Amino acid sequence: MKNVAVFASGFGSNFIKIHQNIEKGIIPAKLALFVSDQKDAPSVSYAINQKIPFYVFCAKDFTDKRVYELHILEHLRKQHVDLIILAGYMRIIGKTLLDAYPNKIINIHPSLLPMFKGKHAIERAWNAKEKKTGVTIHFVDEKIDHGKIILQQSIDINHSSIEELTDNIHKVEHDLYTKAICHVLEDLK
Ligand code: GRF
């Protein structure tokens, strides 16, 4: 059984779904660590309530990314983490973690990459009056929302409001991330 870590900065609906699917045995892995850079994020309360080992840090307490990533790495190694799953982690992964986990860091993005990289991807697709958008899961490299695509699913934009579209994207994300994690775990065997 492989050990996974989930990194999140925000609400954590993807993190919760991943945890639930691990508990149900749908994702064959152990959730060994949760990492967040936001101590007040709802995802942190969830990790505490569910007794998931966690590491929460404040980037401002460190001189630079290399130093805080070395601390993260220490926690990852202590928990023997094999795969890092980013789920709304709002920091760019640096060389320290990329070198320690080559092709073992994955991310989810709410657009059909390479379109709408970066923040507010759903809103930008909506405002651009696109006919479709989607969800992409990819390996992480040194560029933002870049790296080999693992799975992608398109979603028609025929919703009545951006809120409805956002809800729909999140629903697709939850199922697609589980599928992608299972694929990646299979390849790690
Ligand atoms: C998701 O839309 C994901 O694609 C993006 O950040 C959002 C996180 O949502 N990277 P949640 O915190 O998992 O609800």
PDB file of N, CA, C and O and ligand atoms in Angstrom, residues 10-15 87-88 107-110 170 173, ligand 1:
ATOM      1  N   GLY A  10      -7.286  25.641   0.918  1.00  0.00           N
ATOM      2  CA  GLY A  10      -8.608  26.245   1.042  1.00  0.00           C
ATOM      3  C   GLY A  10      -9.660  25.370   1.670  1.00  0.00           C
ATOM      4  O   GLY A  10      -9.421  24.694   2.667  1.00  0.00           O
ATOM      5  N   PHE A  11     -10.826  25.356   1.030  1.00  0.00           N
ATOM      6  CA  PHE A  11     -11.981  24.646   1.579  1.00  0.00           C
ATOM      7  C   PHE A  11     -11.695  23.147   1.722  1.00  0.00           C
ATOM      8  O   PHE A  11     -11.954  22.546   2.765  1.00  0.00           O
ATOM      9  N   GLY A  12     -11.191  22.568   0.647  1.00  0.00           N
ATOM     10  CA  GLY A  12     -10.763  21.168   0.746  1.00  0.00           C
ATOM     11  C   GLY A  12     -11.798  20.139   0.324  1.00  0.00           C
ATOM     12  O   GLY A  12     -11.737  18.997   0.777  1.00  0.00           O
ATOM     13  N   SER A  13     -12.709  20.502  -0.591  1.00  0.00           N
ATOM     14  CA  SER A  13     -13.711  19.499  -0.983  1.00  0.00           C
ATOM     15  C   SER A  13     -13.042  18.324  -1.703  1.00  0.00           C
ATOM     16  O   SER A  13     -13.450  17.167  -1.531  1.00  0.00           O
ATOM     17  N   ASN A  14     -11.984  18.592  -2.470  1.00  0.00           N
ATOM     18  CA  ASN A  14     -11.266  17.485  -3.130  1.00  0.00           C
ATOM     19  C   ASN A  14     -10.539  16.632  -2.103  1.00  0.00           C
ATOM     20  O   ASN A  14     -10.546  15.402  -2.187  1.00  0.00           O
ATOM     21  N   PHE A  15      -9.924  17.286  -1.119  1.00  0.00           N
ATOM     22  CA  PHE A  15      -9.222  16.567  -0.050  1.00  0.00           C
ATOM     23  C   PHE A  15     -10.200  15.656   0.703  1.00  0.00           C
ATOM     24  O   PHE A  15      -9.914  14.469   0.948  1.00  0.00           O
ATOM     25  N   ALA A  87      -4.340  19.632  -3.976  1.00  0.00           N
ATOM     26  CA  ALA A  87      -5.798  19.812  -4.110  1.00  0.00           C
ATOM     27  C   ALA A  87      -6.144  21.223  -3.648  1.00  0.00           C
ATOM     28  O   ALA A  87      -6.563  21.442  -2.519  1.00  0.00           O
ATOM     29  N   GLY A  88      -5.882  22.190  -4.555  1.00  0.00           N
ATOM     30  CA  GLY A  88      -6.136  23.579  -4.178  1.00  0.00           C
ATOM     31  C   GLY A  88      -5.041  24.129  -3.281  1.00  0.00           C
ATOM     32  O   GLY A  88      -5.298  24.948  -2.408  1.00  0.00           O
ATOM     33  N   ASN A 107      -1.513  17.393  -9.745  1.00  0.00           N
ATOM     34  CA  ASN A 107      -2.338  18.572  -9.447  1.00  0.00           C
ATOM     35  C   ASN A 107      -3.650  18.494 -10.225  1.00  0.00           C
ATOM     36  O   ASN A 107      -3.722  17.870 -11.277  1.00  0.00           O
ATOM     37  N   ILE A 108      -4.666  19.166  -9.681  1.00  0.00           N
ATOM     38  CA  ILE A 108      -5.956  19.277 -10.387  1.00  0.00           C
ATOM     39  C   ILE A 108      -6.196  20.741 -10.704  1.00  0.00           C
ATOM     40  O   ILE A 108      -5.944  21.617  -9.874  1.00  0.00           O
ATOM     41  N   HIS A 109      -6.686  20.985 -11.933  1.00  0.00           N
ATOM     42  CA  HIS A 109      -6.927  22.378 -12.348  1.00  0.00           C
ATOM     43  C   HIS A 109      -8.293  22.467 -13.038  1.00  0.00           C
ATOM     44  O   HIS A 109      -8.601  21.632 -13.898  1.00  0.00           O
ATOM     45  N   PRO A 110      -9.087  23.495 -12.683  1.00  0.00           N
ATOM     46  CA  PRO A 110     -10.442  23.564 -13.243  1.00  0.00           C
ATOM     47  C   PRO A 110     -10.521  24.232 -14.613  1.00  0.00           C
ATOM     48  O   PRO A 110     -11.230  25.217 -14.810  1.00  0.00           O
ATOM     49  N   HIS A 170     -16.852  21.175  -9.742  1.00  0.00           N
ATOM     50  CA  HIS A 170     -16.383  20.501  -8.519  1.00  0.00           C
ATOM     51  C   HIS A 170     -16.833  19.044  -8.487  1.00  0.00           C
ATOM     52  O   HIS A 170     -16.067  18.168  -8.102  1.00  0.00           O
ATOM     53  N   GLU A 173     -14.621  17.193 -10.735  1.00  0.00           N
ATOM     54  CA  GLU A 173     -13.286  17.105 -10.120  1.00  0.00           C
ATOM     55  C   GLU A 173     -13.194  15.929  -9.149  1.00  0.00           C
ATOM     56  O   GLU A 173     -12.227  15.166  -9.171  1.00  0.00           O
TER      57      GLU A 173
HETATM   58  C1  GRF B   1     -10.358  23.161  -7.262  1.00  0.00           C
HETATM   59  O1  GRF B   1     -11.216  23.796  -8.183  1.00  0.00           O
HETATM   60  C2  GRF B   1      -9.087  22.738  -7.939  1.00  0.00           C
HETATM   61  O2  GRF B   1      -9.249  22.428  -9.285  1.00  0.00           O
HETATM   62  C3  GRF B   1      -8.214  23.961  -7.798  1.00  0.00           C
HETATM   63  O3  GRF B   1      -8.519  24.472  -6.524  1.00  0.00           O
HETATM   64  C4  GRF B   1      -9.864  24.132  -6.205  1.00  0.00           C
HETATM   65  C5  GRF B   1      -9.857  23.511  -4.833  1.00  0.00           C
HETATM   66  O4  GRF B   1     -11.169  23.305  -4.354  1.00  0.00           O
HETATM   67  N1  GRF B   1      -6.821  23.629  -7.957  1.00  0.00           N
HETATM   68  P1  GRF B   1     -11.403  22.545  -2.993  1.00  0.00           P
HETATM   69  O5  GRF B   1     -10.608  23.304  -1.920  1.00  0.00           O
HETATM   70  O6  GRF B   1     -10.878  21.150  -3.145  1.00  0.00           O
HETATM   71  O7  GRF B   1     -12.868  22.588  -2.722  1.00  0.00           O
END
